[in-house]
Amino acid sequence: MRRGAVLGIVMITPALLASGCGLFENHTIRVEVTGAGTAEEIFYSFPGQATTGRTAEYTANSPGALRHVRLPWSASATTGFGFVDVTTTATGPVSCTIIVDGRTVLRRHSTDDHGVQCHYSVQGS
């Protein structure tokens, strides 16, 4: 039984890699925040980076934690699969957008003073 399972894994793994499942591909990711004036705060992270949002790990000096940012604002990275986050607070309507390999995959809008959050899972193609 065990030998059959190991043999199955040995045979399937090369097939998945050869099929271009995208697990080990890099992606060009861009996050954008748009609106009028400035954002009070912007927190963002790309796959492979520590979460920089409002968590126990957050400090004002964390990479990906910005204050009083003139809009529009954007950041880009080339990374593998994982989660992309951007959260912002502003004193008016604001939008966040996540673009992966030139394709807009998520856009959210806020019409109040509470801000907006975009969260997306980048997976293989």
mmCIF file of C-alpha atoms in Angstrom:
data_model
loop_
_atom_site.group_PDB
_atom_site.id
_atom_site.type_symbol
_atom_site.label_atom_id
_atom_site.label_comp_id
_atom_site.label_asym_id
_atom_site.label_seq_id
_atom_site.Cartn_x
_atom_site.Cartn_y
_atom_site.Cartn_z
ATOM 1 C CA MET A 1 0.000 0.000 0.000
ATOM 2 C CA ARG A 2 2.712 2.468 1.010
ATOM 3 C CA ARG A 3 4.810 1.620 -2.044
ATOM 4 C CA GLY A 4 1.841 2.349 -4.323
ATOM 5 C CA ALA A 5 1.265 5.754 -2.709
ATOM 6 C CA VAL A 6 4.923 6.718 -3.062
ATOM 7 C CA LEU A 7 4.941 5.559 -6.686
ATOM 8 C CA GLY A 8 1.822 7.640 -7.371
ATOM 9 C CA ILE A 9 3.408 10.766 -5.903
ATOM 10 C CA VAL A 10 6.620 10.190 -7.860
ATOM 11 C CA MET A 11 4.626 9.900 -11.097
ATOM 12 C CA ILE A 12 2.222 12.819 -10.483
ATOM 13 C CA THR A 13 4.765 15.432 -9.346
ATOM 14 C CA PRO A 14 6.668 15.671 -12.675
ATOM 15 C CA ALA A 15 3.347 15.756 -14.539
ATOM 16 C CA LEU A 16 2.154 18.736 -12.478
ATOM 17 C CA LEU A 17 5.431 20.573 -12.985
ATOM 18 C CA ALA A 18 5.445 19.870 -16.719
ATOM 19 C CA SER A 19 1.807 20.941 -17.104
ATOM 20 C CA GLY A 20 2.638 24.520 -16.189
ATOM 21 C CA CYS A 21 0.433 24.579 -13.101
ATOM 22 C CA GLY A 22 2.046 27.932 -12.254
ATOM 23 C CA LEU A 23 2.939 27.104 -8.685
ATOM 24 C CA PHE A 24 6.527 28.264 -9.088
ATOM 25 C CA GLU A 25 5.933 31.125 -11.545
ATOM 26 C CA ASN A 26 6.577 34.755 -10.680
ATOM 27 C CA HIS A 27 3.875 37.374 -11.177
ATOM 28 C CA THR A 28 4.099 41.135 -11.580
ATOM 29 C CA ILE A 29 1.751 42.610 -8.988
ATOM 30 C CA ARG A 30 0.690 46.240 -8.644
ATOM 31 C CA VAL A 31 -1.464 47.720 -5.886
ATOM 32 C CA GLU A 32 -3.071 51.143 -6.307
ATOM 33 C CA VAL A 33 -4.984 53.510 -4.057
ATOM 34 C CA THR A 34 -6.892 56.351 -5.702
ATOM 35 C CA GLY A 35 -9.004 59.183 -4.379
ATOM 36 C CA ALA A 36 -8.849 62.904 -3.721
ATOM 37 C CA GLY A 37 -6.253 64.476 -1.447
ATOM 38 C CA THR A 38 -4.369 62.185 0.925
ATOM 39 C CA ALA A 39 -4.876 58.825 2.589
ATOM 40 C CA GLU A 40 -4.521 58.832 6.366
ATOM 41 C CA GLU A 41 -2.897 55.375 6.281
ATOM 42 C CA ILE A 42 -1.998 52.740 3.714
ATOM 43 C CA PHE A 43 -0.997 49.221 4.748
ATOM 44 C CA TYR A 44 0.103 46.784 2.046
ATOM 45 C CA SER A 45 1.933 43.501 1.561
ATOM 46 C CA PHE A 46 2.922 41.265 -1.326
ATOM 47 C CA PRO A 47 3.293 37.452 -1.336
ATOM 48 C CA GLY A 48 6.313 36.399 0.691
ATOM 49 C CA GLN A 49 6.308 39.525 2.853
ATOM 50 C CA ALA A 50 5.202 39.711 6.457
ATOM 51 C CA THR A 51 1.723 41.113 6.930
ATOM 52 C CA THR A 52 1.987 44.825 7.541
ATOM 53 C CA GLY A 53 -1.665 45.505 8.272
ATOM 54 C CA ARG A 54 -3.374 46.073 11.573
ATOM 55 C CA THR A 55 -2.110 42.968 13.306
ATOM 56 C CA ALA A 56 0.010 42.246 16.337
ATOM 57 C CA GLU A 57 3.097 42.544 14.106
ATOM 58 C CA TYR A 58 2.206 46.052 12.932
ATOM 59 C CA THR A 59 4.352 48.998 13.939
ATOM 60 C CA ALA A 60 4.470 52.472 12.433
ATOM 61 C CA ASN A 61 7.920 51.660 11.020
ATOM 62 C CA SER A 62 6.951 48.377 9.337
ATOM 63 C CA PRO A 63 7.654 48.059 5.622
ATOM 64 C CA GLY A 64 4.341 48.582 3.863
ATOM 65 C CA ALA A 65 2.934 50.938 6.519
ATOM 66 C CA LEU A 66 2.552 54.493 5.242
ATOM 67 C CA ARG A 67 0.968 57.605 6.746
ATOM 68 C CA HIS A 68 -0.420 60.780 5.154
ATOM 69 C CA VAL A 69 0.076 59.619 1.571
ATOM 70 C CA ARG A 70 -0.784 61.875 -1.361
ATOM 71 C CA LEU A 71 -3.130 60.101 -3.786
ATOM 72 C CA PRO A 72 -2.990 58.485 -6.262
ATOM 73 C CA TRP A 73 -0.422 56.031 -4.890
ATOM 74 C CA SER A 74 0.897 52.664 -6.125
ATOM 75 C CA ALA A 75 3.514 50.003 -5.408
ATOM 76 C CA SER A 76 4.719 47.037 -7.471
ATOM 77 C CA ALA A 77 6.595 43.795 -6.909
ATOM 78 C CA THR A 78 7.449 40.616 -8.788
ATOM 79 C CA THR A 79 6.758 37.616 -6.558
ATOM 80 C CA GLY A 80 5.416 34.087 -6.501
ATOM 81 C CA PHE A 81 2.046 32.871 -5.314
ATOM 82 C CA GLY A 82 0.441 34.014 -2.065
ATOM 83 C CA PHE A 83 -1.685 36.836 -0.685
ATOM 84 C CA VAL A 84 -1.740 40.499 -1.683
ATOM 85 C CA ASP A 85 -3.268 43.031 0.706
ATOM 86 C CA VAL A 86 -3.864 46.756 0.606
ATOM 87 C CA THR A 87 -5.907 48.621 3.213
ATOM 88 C CA THR A 88 -6.420 52.350 3.432
ATOM 89 C CA THR A 89 -8.238 54.935 5.506
ATOM 90 C CA ALA A 90 -9.083 58.336 4.089
ATOM 91 C CA THR A 91 -11.328 61.312 4.743
ATOM 92 C CA GLY A 92 -13.427 60.779 1.639
ATOM 93 C CA PRO A 93 -14.144 58.352 -1.185
ATOM 94 C CA VAL A 94 -11.197 56.082 -1.954
ATOM 95 C CA SER A 95 -10.538 52.992 -4.102
ATOM 96 C CA CYS A 96 -8.031 50.148 -4.005
ATOM 97 C CA THR A 97 -7.024 48.049 -6.997
ATOM 98 C CA ILE A 98 -4.903 44.906 -7.381
ATOM 99 C CA ILE A 99 -3.407 44.188 -10.806
ATOM 100 C CA VAL A 100 -1.676 40.853 -11.535
ATOM 101 C CA ASP A 101 0.320 40.427 -14.750
ATOM 102 C CA GLY A 102 -1.405 43.459 -16.300
ATOM 103 C CA ARG A 103 -4.940 42.267 -15.497
ATOM 104 C CA THR A 104 -7.129 44.001 -12.905
ATOM 105 C CA VAL A 105 -8.228 41.199 -10.565
ATOM 106 C CA LEU A 106 -9.876 43.255 -7.817
ATOM 107 C CA ARG A 107 -11.173 46.804 -7.370
ATOM 108 C CA ARG A 108 -13.110 48.087 -4.379
ATOM 109 C CA HIS A 109 -14.572 51.526 -3.671
ATOM 110 C CA SER A 110 -15.556 53.338 -0.499
ATOM 111 C CA THR A 111 -18.003 56.238 -0.538
ATOM 112 C CA ASP A 112 -17.567 57.183 3.106
ATOM 113 C CA ASP A 113 -14.757 58.066 5.502
ATOM 114 C CA HIS A 114 -14.054 54.488 6.607
ATOM 115 C CA GLY A 115 -11.591 53.478 3.905
ATOM 116 C CA VAL A 116 -11.395 50.288 1.894
ATOM 117 C CA GLN A 117 -9.560 46.940 1.837
ATOM 118 C CA CYS A 118 -8.478 44.701 -1.056
ATOM 119 C CA HIS A 119 -7.293 41.132 -0.430
ATOM 120 C CA TYR A 120 -6.423 38.704 -3.244
ATOM 121 C CA SER A 121 -4.851 35.254 -3.491
ATOM 122 C CA VAL A 122 -2.329 35.022 -6.333
ATOM 123 C CA GLN A 123 -2.238 31.439 -7.558
ATOM 124 C CA GLY A 124 -0.563 29.662 -10.407
ATOM 125 C CA SER A 125 -1.981 30.222 -13.865
#
